[in-house]
């Protein structure tokens, strides 16, 4: 009888929380992936914009691409950041929406929320709040957001269909989804998708690129733009091997709610 391998989603969630607790509390530790300001600048984040937000949020940046050029966040808009981490993208968005706009960062890791909230208080970011929730079940009203952003997060969700459906639900008609995430050229084999450690490192949960695009369109979006982020790379040997073998890549994209 063949043994059927399945992903233990409870174990996965614990590992994801533990890994991103470390990213919040010990940002200079070595991970499978790069973190921090040098990565952000290489991905295309403008230095002058980074200079205007808390350094500690930048230290714990664990995103995979730049997408604000696609997002074109406007003053007065309401932005929802899925998996806001220590808050770097939320703070950047907060400066763009200004006093008349609002940013809601959503995360499930307590240490990330604690850090992001402390930084918002210390630096007087009155238009940002960080909410403890899962991106699969957003505590937000239908049609209440102009734009949903996310960086390096949706690959970590076992049910991506649910995440895209929630993004579509909270957006107003014509609202935008702008994100950076990890996808693959070929479908990952079960040995990789059931490896919770590789999953928590942003590889094991990566969806095949065309399937990812189809999942977004099936949720009610039209894809407007997609670009590859050649500047992003994994750092550990194990992660790099999987990257080479399965064409694991970072992409940034913009989609509009139909
Ligand atoms: C790779 S980090 C990226 C954080 C942030 N976007 C950044 O660019 O630094 C992933 C974040 O998503 C959060 N996360 C992962 N899965 C989640 C889920 N299902 N619901 C809420 N947050 C989640 C983790 O706690 C972590 O803070």
Tab-separated table of C-alpha atoms and ligand atoms in Angstrom:
chain	number	residue	atom	x	y	z
A	1	UNK	CA	0.000	0.000	0.000
A	2	UNK	CA	1.458	3.376	-0.913
A	3	UNK	CA	1.777	5.970	1.792
A	4	UNK	CA	-0.095	9.189	0.960
A	5	UNK	CA	1.842	12.256	2.070
A	6	UNK	CA	-0.229	15.215	3.183
A	7	UNK	CA	0.654	18.611	4.548
A	8	UNK	CA	-0.018	18.964	8.248
A	9	UNK	CA	-1.537	22.467	8.176
A	10	UNK	CA	-1.513	22.810	11.965
A	11	UNK	CA	2.222	22.041	12.064
A	12	UNK	CA	2.738	24.426	9.146
A	13	UNK	CA	0.965	27.285	10.906
A	14	UNK	CA	3.113	26.782	14.024
A	15	UNK	CA	6.282	26.849	11.922
A	16	UNK	CA	5.179	29.962	10.044
A	17	UNK	CA	4.424	31.742	13.337
A	18	UNK	CA	7.743	30.640	14.832
A	19	UNK	CA	9.766	31.682	11.793
A	20	UNK	CA	8.169	35.123	11.584
A	21	UNK	CA	8.402	35.616	15.356
A	22	UNK	CA	12.154	35.282	14.841
A	23	UNK	CA	12.058	37.684	11.877
A	24	UNK	CA	10.361	40.240	14.170
A	25	UNK	CA	12.531	39.681	17.253
A	26	UNK	CA	15.893	38.626	15.768
A	27	UNK	CA	15.948	40.222	12.319
A	28	UNK	CA	19.720	39.891	11.857
A	29	UNK	CA	19.676	36.115	12.245
A	30	UNK	CA	20.338	33.962	9.166
A	31	UNK	CA	17.194	32.644	7.443
A	32	UNK	CA	16.566	30.662	4.222
A	33	UNK	CA	15.654	34.023	2.714
A	34	UNK	CA	17.086	37.522	2.826
A	35	UNK	CA	15.657	40.223	5.051
A	36	UNK	CA	16.209	43.914	5.687
A	37	UNK	CA	17.055	47.190	4.034
A	38	UNK	CA	19.706	46.014	1.566
A	39	UNK	CA	17.183	43.536	0.133
A	40	UNK	CA	14.458	46.214	-0.039
A	41	UNK	CA	16.732	48.591	-1.943
A	42	UNK	CA	17.849	45.870	-4.352
A	43	UNK	CA	14.214	44.998	-5.071
A	44	UNK	CA	13.544	48.621	-6.028
A	45	UNK	CA	12.230	50.364	-2.931
A	46	UNK	CA	13.278	54.039	-3.184
A	47	UNK	CA	15.804	55.034	-0.487
A	48	UNK	CA	14.090	58.336	0.247
A	49	UNK	CA	10.802	56.546	0.981
A	50	UNK	CA	12.576	54.048	3.249
A	51	UNK	CA	14.268	56.937	5.075
A	52	UNK	CA	10.830	58.215	6.105
A	53	UNK	CA	9.632	55.092	7.935
A	54	UNK	CA	10.886	53.292	11.092
A	55	UNK	CA	14.275	51.553	10.670
A	56	UNK	CA	13.181	48.581	12.744
A	57	UNK	CA	10.329	47.835	10.318
A	58	UNK	CA	12.884	47.773	7.493
A	59	UNK	CA	15.212	45.458	9.465
A	60	UNK	CA	12.401	42.867	9.628
A	61	UNK	CA	11.318	43.262	5.993
A	62	UNK	CA	10.896	39.760	4.547
A	63	UNK	CA	9.146	40.591	1.285
A	64	UNK	CA	10.051	39.228	-2.135
A	65	UNK	CA	9.480	42.083	-4.581
A	66	UNK	CA	8.565	45.710	-5.216
A	67	UNK	CA	5.043	46.424	-6.455
A	68	UNK	CA	4.261	50.004	-5.349
A	69	UNK	CA	5.089	51.180	-8.894
A	70	UNK	CA	2.180	49.004	-10.103
A	71	UNK	CA	-0.070	49.818	-7.141
A	72	UNK	CA	0.020	53.625	-7.504
A	73	UNK	CA	-1.474	54.168	-4.055
A	74	UNK	CA	-3.324	57.525	-3.949
A	75	UNK	CA	-4.020	60.029	-1.140
A	76	UNK	CA	-7.257	59.221	0.686
A	77	UNK	CA	-7.319	55.531	-0.259
A	78	UNK	CA	-8.028	52.653	2.115
A	79	UNK	CA	-5.303	49.995	1.864
A	80	UNK	CA	-5.340	46.472	3.320
A	81	UNK	CA	-1.926	44.786	3.727
A	82	UNK	CA	-2.230	40.983	3.857
A	83	UNK	CA	0.520	39.570	6.103
A	84	UNK	CA	1.869	42.965	7.156
A	85	UNK	CA	4.748	41.549	9.232
A	86	UNK	CA	6.650	44.280	11.100
A	87	UNK	CA	4.896	46.840	8.933
A	88	UNK	CA	7.348	48.130	6.319
A	89	UNK	CA	4.895	48.143	3.394
A	90	UNK	CA	2.044	49.359	5.618
A	91	UNK	CA	4.114	52.363	6.737
A	92	UNK	CA	5.101	53.160	3.143
A	93	UNK	CA	1.433	52.925	2.110
A	94	UNK	CA	0.423	55.082	5.094
A	95	UNK	CA	2.628	57.913	3.842
A	96	UNK	CA	1.102	57.627	0.383
A	97	UNK	CA	-2.559	57.659	1.517
A	98	UNK	CA	-1.896	60.566	3.923
A	99	UNK	CA	-4.133	61.816	6.709
A	100	UNK	CA	-7.355	61.249	4.782
A	101	UNK	CA	-6.491	57.626	3.994
A	102	UNK	CA	-6.191	54.508	6.100
A	103	UNK	CA	-4.060	51.361	6.168
A	104	UNK	CA	-5.071	48.097	7.829
A	105	UNK	CA	-2.273	45.561	8.269
A	106	UNK	CA	-3.404	41.984	8.872
A	107	UNK	CA	-1.128	39.365	10.460
A	108	UNK	CA	-1.436	36.275	12.639
A	109	UNK	CA	1.992	36.356	14.341
A	110	UNK	CA	1.832	38.131	17.677
A	111	UNK	CA	5.466	39.285	17.725
A	112	UNK	CA	5.067	40.932	14.305
A	113	UNK	CA	1.867	42.701	15.396
A	114	UNK	CA	3.438	43.851	18.683
A	115	UNK	CA	6.461	45.276	16.900
A	116	UNK	CA	4.455	46.973	14.126
A	117	UNK	CA	2.046	48.541	16.654
A	118	UNK	CA	4.925	49.805	18.817
A	119	UNK	CA	6.625	51.384	15.791
A	120	UNK	CA	3.358	53.003	14.658
A	121	UNK	CA	2.905	54.526	18.130
A	122	UNK	CA	6.508	55.678	18.468
A	123	UNK	CA	6.550	57.329	15.039
A	124	UNK	CA	3.027	58.774	15.211
A	125	UNK	CA	1.492	56.809	12.326
A	126	UNK	CA	-2.130	57.568	13.251
A	127	UNK	CA	-3.601	56.274	9.985
A	128	UNK	CA	-2.353	52.663	10.336
A	129	UNK	CA	-3.718	49.856	12.461
A	130	UNK	CA	-2.438	46.304	12.756
A	131	UNK	CA	-5.093	43.633	13.224
A	132	UNK	CA	-4.665	40.078	14.490
A	133	UNK	CA	-6.451	37.932	11.898
A	134	UNK	CA	-5.931	35.355	9.187
A	135	UNK	CA	-5.817	36.495	5.609
A	136	UNK	CA	-8.275	33.669	4.810
A	137	UNK	CA	-10.941	35.393	6.940
A	138	UNK	CA	-10.620	39.158	6.963
A	139	UNK	CA	-12.486	41.073	9.697
A	140	UNK	CA	-13.446	43.757	7.168
A	141	UNK	CA	-16.692	44.743	5.464
A	142	UNK	CA	-17.497	43.938	1.839
A	143	UNK	CA	-16.303	46.611	-0.599
A	144	UNK	CA	-14.522	48.604	2.138
A	145	UNK	CA	-11.037	48.829	0.565
A	146	UNK	CA	-9.616	50.582	-2.512
A	147	UNK	CA	-6.500	48.450	-2.689
A	148	UNK	CA	-5.218	45.197	-1.227
A	149	UNK	CA	-1.436	44.798	-1.070
A	150	UNK	CA	0.689	41.836	0.030
A	151	UNK	CA	4.364	40.902	-0.035
A	152	UNK	CA	5.718	37.346	0.242
A	153	UNK	CA	2.693	36.016	2.086
A	154	UNK	CA	0.101	34.268	-0.076
A	155	UNK	CA	2.543	31.445	-0.914
A	156	UNK	CA	2.374	30.591	2.800
A	157	UNK	CA	-1.404	30.051	2.736
A	158	UNK	CA	-2.530	26.450	2.142
A	159	UNK	CA	-5.809	27.666	0.541
A	160	UNK	CA	-4.901	30.473	-1.860
A	161	UNK	CA	-8.370	30.415	-3.457
A	162	UNK	CA	-9.821	31.522	-0.130
A	163	UNK	CA	-7.288	34.351	0.197
A	164	UNK	CA	-8.017	35.724	-3.287
A	165	UNK	CA	-11.783	35.408	-2.638
A	166	UNK	CA	-11.388	37.437	0.584
A	167	UNK	CA	-9.309	40.073	-1.226
A	168	UNK	CA	-12.061	40.368	-3.865
A	169	UNK	CA	-14.779	40.553	-1.211
A	170	UNK	CA	-13.237	43.453	0.729
A	171	UNK	CA	-12.380	45.471	-2.398
A	172	UNK	CA	-14.828	47.903	-3.971
A	173	UNK	CA	-15.641	47.309	-7.658
A	174	UNK	CA	-12.627	48.501	-9.663
A	175	UNK	CA	-10.398	48.142	-6.590
A	176	UNK	CA	-6.838	46.860	-7.091
A	177	UNK	CA	-4.841	43.898	-5.874
A	178	UNK	CA	-1.097	44.644	-5.992
A	179	UNK	CA	1.367	42.143	-4.646
A	180	UNK	CA	4.706	40.385	-4.793
A	181	UNK	CA	4.838	36.643	-4.232
A	182	UNK	CA	6.682	33.421	-5.026
A	183	UNK	CA	5.506	31.179	-7.880
A	184	UNK	CA	7.062	28.230	-9.720
A	185	UNK	CA	7.558	27.212	-13.368
A	186	UNK	CA	6.448	23.643	-12.714
A	187	UNK	CA	4.125	22.194	-10.134
A	188	UNK	CA	6.142	21.275	-7.034
A	189	UNK	CA	6.306	17.574	-6.177
A	190	UNK	CA	4.613	16.288	-3.017
A	191	UNK	CA	7.990	15.831	-1.290
A	192	UNK	CA	8.451	19.596	-1.425
A	193	UNK	CA	4.853	20.719	-0.828
A	194	UNK	CA	4.595	18.484	2.249
A	195	UNK	CA	7.842	19.784	3.727
A	196	UNK	CA	6.597	22.297	6.284
A	197	UNK	CA	10.104	23.756	6.770
A	198	UNK	CA	10.452	24.561	3.056
A	199	UNK	CA	6.874	25.817	3.076
A	200	UNK	CA	7.552	28.249	5.932
A	201	UNK	CA	10.627	29.442	3.999
A	202	UNK	CA	8.314	30.633	1.168
A	203	UNK	CA	9.086	27.762	-1.253
A	204	UNK	CA	6.965	24.692	-0.453
A	205	UNK	CA	3.660	26.535	-0.789
A	206	UNK	CA	4.485	28.296	-4.048
A	207	UNK	CA	1.889	27.721	-6.751
A	208	UNK	CA	2.627	27.086	-10.400
A	209	UNK	CA	2.630	30.478	-12.146
A	210	UNK	CA	-0.319	29.883	-14.576
A	211	UNK	CA	-2.381	28.270	-11.808
A	212	UNK	CA	-1.679	31.305	-9.595
A	213	UNK	CA	-2.857	33.643	-12.325
A	214	UNK	CA	-5.974	31.530	-12.937
A	215	UNK	CA	-6.776	31.514	-9.209
A	216	UNK	CA	-6.669	35.336	-9.191
A	217	UNK	CA	-8.889	35.573	-12.281
A	218	UNK	CA	-11.334	32.990	-10.893
A	219	UNK	CA	-11.754	35.178	-7.787
A	220	UNK	CA	-13.081	37.981	-10.007
A	221	UNK	CA	-9.964	39.925	-10.979
A	222	UNK	CA	-8.535	40.960	-14.320
A	223	UNK	CA	-4.745	40.774	-14.469
A	224	UNK	CA	-3.331	44.135	-15.613
A	225	UNK	CA	0.396	43.579	-15.237
A	226	UNK	CA	2.907	40.961	-14.098
A	227	UNK	CA	6.699	41.212	-13.902
A	228	UNK	CA	9.446	38.915	-12.692
A	229	UNK	CA	11.723	40.106	-9.911
A	230	UNK	CA	15.108	38.811	-11.031
A	231	UNK	CA	16.731	40.588	-8.068
A	232	UNK	CA	15.144	38.206	-5.548
A	233	UNK	CA	17.007	35.054	-4.507
A	234	UNK	CA	16.932	32.541	-1.681
A	235	UNK	CA	20.057	32.213	0.414
A	236	UNK	CA	20.309	28.723	1.938
A	237	UNK	CA	21.730	25.866	-0.145
A	238	UNK	CA	18.588	23.797	0.341
A	239	UNK	CA	16.302	26.630	-0.709
A	240	UNK	CA	18.513	27.469	-3.665
A	241	UNK	CA	18.464	23.852	-4.922
A	242	UNK	CA	14.658	23.830	-4.958
A	243	UNK	CA	14.691	27.208	-6.651
A	244	UNK	CA	16.892	25.971	-9.515
A	245	UNK	CA	15.078	22.687	-9.941
A	246	UNK	CA	11.493	23.960	-10.019
A	247	UNK	CA	11.921	27.484	-11.354
A	248	UNK	CA	10.904	29.139	-8.086
A	249	UNK	CA	10.592	32.874	-8.822
A	250	UNK	CA	9.366	36.113	-7.365
A	251	UNK	CA	6.743	38.057	-9.332
A	252	UNK	CA	4.985	41.371	-8.780
A	253	UNK	CA	1.533	41.886	-10.232
A	254	UNK	CA	-1.430	44.218	-10.458
A	255	UNK	CA	-5.018	43.035	-10.919
A	256	UNK	CA	-8.332	44.913	-10.879
A	257	UNK	CA	-11.590	43.707	-9.422
A	258	UNK	CA	-14.077	43.272	-12.264
B	1	LIG	C1	7.307	36.534	4.536
B	1	LIG	S1	6.573	37.449	5.836
B	1	LIG	C2	6.244	38.971	4.996
B	1	LIG	C3	5.877	40.093	5.912
B	1	LIG	C4	5.754	41.462	5.237
B	1	LIG	N1	4.765	41.447	4.183
B	1	LIG	C5	7.085	41.903	4.703
B	1	LIG	O1	7.173	42.165	3.483
B	1	LIG	O2	8.024	41.993	5.477
B	1	LIG	C6	5.006	36.668	5.975
B	1	LIG	C7	4.061	37.267	7.035
B	1	LIG	O3	2.746	36.763	6.787
B	1	LIG	C8	2.169	36.340	7.999
B	1	LIG	N2	1.215	35.272	7.636
B	1	LIG	C9	1.490	34.104	7.010
B	1	LIG	N3	0.376	33.407	6.787
B	1	LIG	C10	-0.643	34.148	7.301
B	1	LIG	C11	-2.057	33.957	7.384
B	1	LIG	N4	-2.627	32.864	6.897
B	1	LIG	N5	-2.801	34.923	7.966
B	1	LIG	C12	-2.215	36.039	8.485
B	1	LIG	N6	-0.892	36.276	8.429
B	1	LIG	C13	-0.110	35.337	7.841
B	1	LIG	C14	3.322	35.877	8.859
B	1	LIG	O4	3.002	35.950	10.211
B	1	LIG	C15	4.412	36.878	8.451
B	1	LIG	O5	4.406	38.017	9.269
